[in-house]
PDB file of C-alpha atoms in Angstrom:
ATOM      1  CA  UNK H   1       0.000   0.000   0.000  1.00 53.00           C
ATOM      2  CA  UNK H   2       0.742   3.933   0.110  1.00 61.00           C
ATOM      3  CA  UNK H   3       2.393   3.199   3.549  1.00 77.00           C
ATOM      4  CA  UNK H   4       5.761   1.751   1.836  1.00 90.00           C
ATOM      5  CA  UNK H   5       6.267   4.842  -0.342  1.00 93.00           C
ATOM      6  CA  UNK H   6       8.848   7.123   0.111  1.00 95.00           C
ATOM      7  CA  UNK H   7       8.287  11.077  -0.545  1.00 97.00           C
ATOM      8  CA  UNK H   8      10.172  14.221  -0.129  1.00 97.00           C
ATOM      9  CA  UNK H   9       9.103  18.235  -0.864  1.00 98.00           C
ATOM     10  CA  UNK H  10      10.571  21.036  -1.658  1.00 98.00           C
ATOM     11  CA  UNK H  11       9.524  24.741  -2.521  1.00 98.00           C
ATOM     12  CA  UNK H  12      11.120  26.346  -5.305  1.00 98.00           C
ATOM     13  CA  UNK H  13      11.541  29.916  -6.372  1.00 98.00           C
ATOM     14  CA  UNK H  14      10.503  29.124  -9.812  1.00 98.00           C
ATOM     15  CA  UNK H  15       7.126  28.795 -12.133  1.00 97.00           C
ATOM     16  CA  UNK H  16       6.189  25.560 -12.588  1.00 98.00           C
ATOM     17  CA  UNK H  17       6.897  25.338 -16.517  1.00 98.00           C
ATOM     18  CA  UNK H  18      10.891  25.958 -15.414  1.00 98.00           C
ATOM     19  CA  UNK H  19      10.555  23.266 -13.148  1.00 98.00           C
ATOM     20  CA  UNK H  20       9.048  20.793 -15.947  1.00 98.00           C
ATOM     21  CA  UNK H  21      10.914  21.692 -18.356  1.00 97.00           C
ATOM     22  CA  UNK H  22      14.143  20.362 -16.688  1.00 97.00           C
ATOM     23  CA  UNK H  23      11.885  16.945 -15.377  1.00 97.00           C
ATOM     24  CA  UNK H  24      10.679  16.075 -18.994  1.00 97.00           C
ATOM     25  CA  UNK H  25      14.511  16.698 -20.788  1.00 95.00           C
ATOM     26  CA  UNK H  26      16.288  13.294 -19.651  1.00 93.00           C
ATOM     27  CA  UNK H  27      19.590  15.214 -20.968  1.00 92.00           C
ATOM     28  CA  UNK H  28      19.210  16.920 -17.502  1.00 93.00           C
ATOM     29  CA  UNK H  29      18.560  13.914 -15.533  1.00 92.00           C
ATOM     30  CA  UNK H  30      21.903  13.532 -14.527  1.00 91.00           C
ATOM     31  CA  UNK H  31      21.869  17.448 -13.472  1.00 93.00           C
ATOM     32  CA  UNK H  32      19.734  16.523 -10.565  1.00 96.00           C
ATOM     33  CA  UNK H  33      20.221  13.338  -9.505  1.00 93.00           C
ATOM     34  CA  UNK H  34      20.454  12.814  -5.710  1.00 93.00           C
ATOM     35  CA  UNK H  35      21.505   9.440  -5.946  1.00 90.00           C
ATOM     36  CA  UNK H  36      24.846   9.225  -7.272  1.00 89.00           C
ATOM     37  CA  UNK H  37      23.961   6.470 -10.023  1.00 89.00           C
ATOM     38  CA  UNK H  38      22.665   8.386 -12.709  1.00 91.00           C
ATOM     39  CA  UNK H  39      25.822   8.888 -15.161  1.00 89.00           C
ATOM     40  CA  UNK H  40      24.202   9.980 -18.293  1.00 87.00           C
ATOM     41  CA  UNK H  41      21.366   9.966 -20.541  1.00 81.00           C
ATOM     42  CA  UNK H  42      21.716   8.043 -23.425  1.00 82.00           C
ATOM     43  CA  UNK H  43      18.327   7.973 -25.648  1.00 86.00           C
ATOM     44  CA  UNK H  44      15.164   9.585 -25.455  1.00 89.00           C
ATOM     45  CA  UNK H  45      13.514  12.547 -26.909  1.00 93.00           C
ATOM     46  CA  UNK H  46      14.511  15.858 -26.085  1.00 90.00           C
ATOM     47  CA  UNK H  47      10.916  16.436 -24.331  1.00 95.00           C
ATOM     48  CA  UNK H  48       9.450  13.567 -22.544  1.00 97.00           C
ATOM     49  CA  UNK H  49       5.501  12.846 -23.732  1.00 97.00           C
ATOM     50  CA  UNK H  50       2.993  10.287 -21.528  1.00 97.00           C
ATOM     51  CA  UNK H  51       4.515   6.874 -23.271  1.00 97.00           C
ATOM     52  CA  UNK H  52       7.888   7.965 -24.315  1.00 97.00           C
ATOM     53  CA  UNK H  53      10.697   5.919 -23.407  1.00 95.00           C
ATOM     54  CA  UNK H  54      14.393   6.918 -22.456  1.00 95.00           C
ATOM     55  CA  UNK H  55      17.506   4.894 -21.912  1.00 93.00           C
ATOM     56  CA  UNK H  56      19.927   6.121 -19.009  1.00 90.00           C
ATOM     57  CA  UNK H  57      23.187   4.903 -17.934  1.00 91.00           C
ATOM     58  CA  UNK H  58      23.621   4.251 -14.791  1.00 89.00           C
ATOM     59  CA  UNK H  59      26.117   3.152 -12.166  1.00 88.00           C
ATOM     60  CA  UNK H  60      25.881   1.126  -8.720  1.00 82.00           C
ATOM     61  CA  UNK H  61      29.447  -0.463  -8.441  1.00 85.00           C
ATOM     62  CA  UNK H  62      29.131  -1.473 -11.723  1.00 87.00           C
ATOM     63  CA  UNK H  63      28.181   0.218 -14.623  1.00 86.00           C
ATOM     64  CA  UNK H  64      24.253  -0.697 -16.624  1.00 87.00           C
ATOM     65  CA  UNK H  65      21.723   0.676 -18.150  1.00 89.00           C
ATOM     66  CA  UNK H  66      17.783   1.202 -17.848  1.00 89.00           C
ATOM     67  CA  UNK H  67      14.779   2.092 -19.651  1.00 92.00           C
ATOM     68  CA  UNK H  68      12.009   4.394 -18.335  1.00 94.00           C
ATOM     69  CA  UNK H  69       9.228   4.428 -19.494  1.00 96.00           C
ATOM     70  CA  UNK H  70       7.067   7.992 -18.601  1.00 97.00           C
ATOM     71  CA  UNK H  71       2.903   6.208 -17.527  1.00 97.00           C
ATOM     72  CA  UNK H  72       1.908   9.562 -16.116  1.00 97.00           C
ATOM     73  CA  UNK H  73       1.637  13.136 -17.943  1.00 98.00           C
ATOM     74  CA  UNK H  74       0.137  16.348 -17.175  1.00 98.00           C
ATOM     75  CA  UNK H  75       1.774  19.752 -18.566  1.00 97.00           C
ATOM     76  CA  UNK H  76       3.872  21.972 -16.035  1.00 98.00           C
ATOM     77  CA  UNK H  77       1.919  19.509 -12.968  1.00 98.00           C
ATOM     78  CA  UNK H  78       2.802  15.994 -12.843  1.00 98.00           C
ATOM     79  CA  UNK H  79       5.486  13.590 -14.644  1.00 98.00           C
ATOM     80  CA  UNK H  80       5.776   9.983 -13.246  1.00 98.00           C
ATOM     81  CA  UNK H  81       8.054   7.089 -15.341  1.00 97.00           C
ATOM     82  CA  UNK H  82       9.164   3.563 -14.240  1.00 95.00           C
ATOM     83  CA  UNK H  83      11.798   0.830 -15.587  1.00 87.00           C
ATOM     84  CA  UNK H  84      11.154  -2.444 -15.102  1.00 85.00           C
ATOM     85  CA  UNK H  85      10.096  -2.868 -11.762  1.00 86.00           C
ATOM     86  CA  UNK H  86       6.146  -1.884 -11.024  1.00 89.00           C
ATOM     87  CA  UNK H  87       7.602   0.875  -8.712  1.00 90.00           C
ATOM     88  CA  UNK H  88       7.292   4.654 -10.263  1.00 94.00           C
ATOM     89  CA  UNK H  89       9.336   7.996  -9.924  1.00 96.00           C
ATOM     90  CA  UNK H  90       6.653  10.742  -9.669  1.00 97.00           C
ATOM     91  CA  UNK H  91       6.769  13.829  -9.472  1.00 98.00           C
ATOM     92  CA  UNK H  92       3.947  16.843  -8.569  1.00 98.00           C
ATOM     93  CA  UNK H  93       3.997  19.961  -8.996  1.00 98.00           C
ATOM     94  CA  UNK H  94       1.874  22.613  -7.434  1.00 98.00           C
ATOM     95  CA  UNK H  95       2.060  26.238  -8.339  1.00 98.00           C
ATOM     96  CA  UNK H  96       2.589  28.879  -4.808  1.00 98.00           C
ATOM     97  CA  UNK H  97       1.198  31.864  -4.499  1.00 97.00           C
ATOM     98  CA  UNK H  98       4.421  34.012  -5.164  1.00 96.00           C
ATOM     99  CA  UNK H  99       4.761  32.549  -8.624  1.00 96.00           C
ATOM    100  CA  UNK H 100       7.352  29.690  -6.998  1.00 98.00           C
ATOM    101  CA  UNK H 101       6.042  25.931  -7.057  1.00 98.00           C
ATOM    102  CA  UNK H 102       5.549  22.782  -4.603  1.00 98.00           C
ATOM    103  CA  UNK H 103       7.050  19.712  -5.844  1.00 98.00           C
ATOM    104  CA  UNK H 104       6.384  16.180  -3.954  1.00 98.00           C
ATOM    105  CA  UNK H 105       8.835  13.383  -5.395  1.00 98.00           C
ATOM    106  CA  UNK H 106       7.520  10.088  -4.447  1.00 97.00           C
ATOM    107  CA  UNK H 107       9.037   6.755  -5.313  1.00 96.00           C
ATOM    108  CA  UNK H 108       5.553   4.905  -5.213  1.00 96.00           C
ATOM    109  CA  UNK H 109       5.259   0.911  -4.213  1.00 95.00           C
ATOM    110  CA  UNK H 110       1.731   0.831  -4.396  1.00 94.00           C
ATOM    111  CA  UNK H 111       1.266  -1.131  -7.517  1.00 93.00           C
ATOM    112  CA  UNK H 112       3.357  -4.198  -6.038  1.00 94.00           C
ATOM    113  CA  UNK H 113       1.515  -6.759  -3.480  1.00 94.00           C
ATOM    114  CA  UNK H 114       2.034  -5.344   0.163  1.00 93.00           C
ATOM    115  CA  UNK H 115       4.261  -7.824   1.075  1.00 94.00           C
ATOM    116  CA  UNK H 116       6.601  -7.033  -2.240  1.00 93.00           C
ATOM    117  CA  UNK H 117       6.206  -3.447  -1.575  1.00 93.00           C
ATOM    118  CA  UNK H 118       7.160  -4.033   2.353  1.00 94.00           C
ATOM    119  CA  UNK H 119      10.301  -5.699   1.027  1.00 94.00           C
ATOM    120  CA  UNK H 120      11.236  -3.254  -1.031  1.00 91.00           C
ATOM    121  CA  UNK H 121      10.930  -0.832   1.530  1.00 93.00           C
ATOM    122  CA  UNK H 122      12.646  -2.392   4.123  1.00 94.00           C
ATOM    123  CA  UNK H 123      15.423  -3.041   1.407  1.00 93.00           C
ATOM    124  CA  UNK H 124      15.858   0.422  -0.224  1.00 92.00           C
ATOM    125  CA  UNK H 125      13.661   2.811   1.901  1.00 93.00           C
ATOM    126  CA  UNK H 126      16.388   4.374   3.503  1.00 94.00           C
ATOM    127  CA  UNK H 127      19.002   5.045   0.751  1.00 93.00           C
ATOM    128  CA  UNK H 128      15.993   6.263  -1.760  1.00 94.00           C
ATOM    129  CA  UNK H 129      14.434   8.765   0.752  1.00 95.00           C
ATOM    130  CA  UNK H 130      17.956   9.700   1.181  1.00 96.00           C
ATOM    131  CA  UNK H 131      18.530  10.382  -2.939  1.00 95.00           C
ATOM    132  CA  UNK H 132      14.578  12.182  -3.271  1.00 96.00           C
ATOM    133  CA  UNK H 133      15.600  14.397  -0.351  1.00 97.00           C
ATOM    134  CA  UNK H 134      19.343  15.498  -2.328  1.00 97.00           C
ATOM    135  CA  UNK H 135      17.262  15.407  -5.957  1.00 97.00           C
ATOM    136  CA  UNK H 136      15.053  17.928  -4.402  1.00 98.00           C
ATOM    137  CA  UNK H 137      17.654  19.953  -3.596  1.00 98.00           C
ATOM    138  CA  UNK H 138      19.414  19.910  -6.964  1.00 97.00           C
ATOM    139  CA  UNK H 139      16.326  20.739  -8.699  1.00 98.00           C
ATOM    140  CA  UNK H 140      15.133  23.460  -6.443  1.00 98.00           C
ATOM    141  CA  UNK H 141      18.828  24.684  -7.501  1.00 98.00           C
ATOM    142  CA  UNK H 142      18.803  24.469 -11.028  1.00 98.00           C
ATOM    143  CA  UNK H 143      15.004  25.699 -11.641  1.00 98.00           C
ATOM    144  CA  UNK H 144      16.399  28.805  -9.228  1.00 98.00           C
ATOM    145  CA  UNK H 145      19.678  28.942 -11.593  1.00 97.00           C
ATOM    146  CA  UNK H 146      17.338  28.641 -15.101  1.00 97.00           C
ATOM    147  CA  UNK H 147      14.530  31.295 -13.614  1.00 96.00           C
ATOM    148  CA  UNK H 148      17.159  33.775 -12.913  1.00 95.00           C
ATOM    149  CA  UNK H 149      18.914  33.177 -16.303  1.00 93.00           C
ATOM    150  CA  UNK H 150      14.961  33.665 -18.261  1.00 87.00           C
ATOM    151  CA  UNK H 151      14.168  36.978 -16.355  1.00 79.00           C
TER     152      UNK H 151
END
């Protein structure tokens, strides 16, 4: 269920579209990464669409690759993808009243069996919540970085 996710939030000084526009461009991926294992982006389109797929190369000790595939989509609000694993990367995005935006990153179990999702948990919680809390910070610092650069 919900109770194995792990989720992080950060405010950022930036319009939501900024913010986006750096989720949905893989080639910046590995600009924000928290976790240490993203190395590269190695196919994909330049602007990620509900369905599109994108190859990144990663590295955990060794070096390999995955492919994400985006299976949620709404403009400047919400961009969720997965490999091959049921679990997603999602991320919301709700606009502030200063013009800045709310983002939630959630790495979301919920479409395993409980006891799978449990495992998971107890397996990876702790080093993912970890790498969503530092990606939050990276993106909150280059949506900052691009917004001052636009105005």
């Amino acid at each position: 269920g919900m109770s194995s996710n792990k989720s992080a939030r950060t405010t950022i000084a930036a319009p939501p579209a900024t913010v986006f526009a750096i989720l949905r461009d893989p080639r910046q991926h590995p600009r924000i990464d928290g976790s240490g294992t993203v190395r590269g982006s190695l196919t994909g389109p330049e602007r990620l669409e509900l369905g599109s797929e994108f190859g990144m190369e990663m590295r955990m000790g060794a070096p390999y690759r995955i492919r994400n595939t985006v299976v949620e989509l709404e403009e400047d609000r919400l961009i969720a993808w997965r490999h091959k694993g049921l679990h997603r990367w999602r991320y919301e995005l709700t606009p502030t009243a200063d013009g800045g935006t709310e983002v939630v990153e959630t790495w979301d179990l919920s479409h395993y069996p409980d006891l799978v999702a449990k495992a998971f948990s107890a397996a990876l919680g702790r080093r993912t919540q970890a790498a969503i809390e530092a990606t939050l910070v990276n993106l909150k610092a280059a949506a900052e970085a691009d917004a001052a650069l636009a105005s």
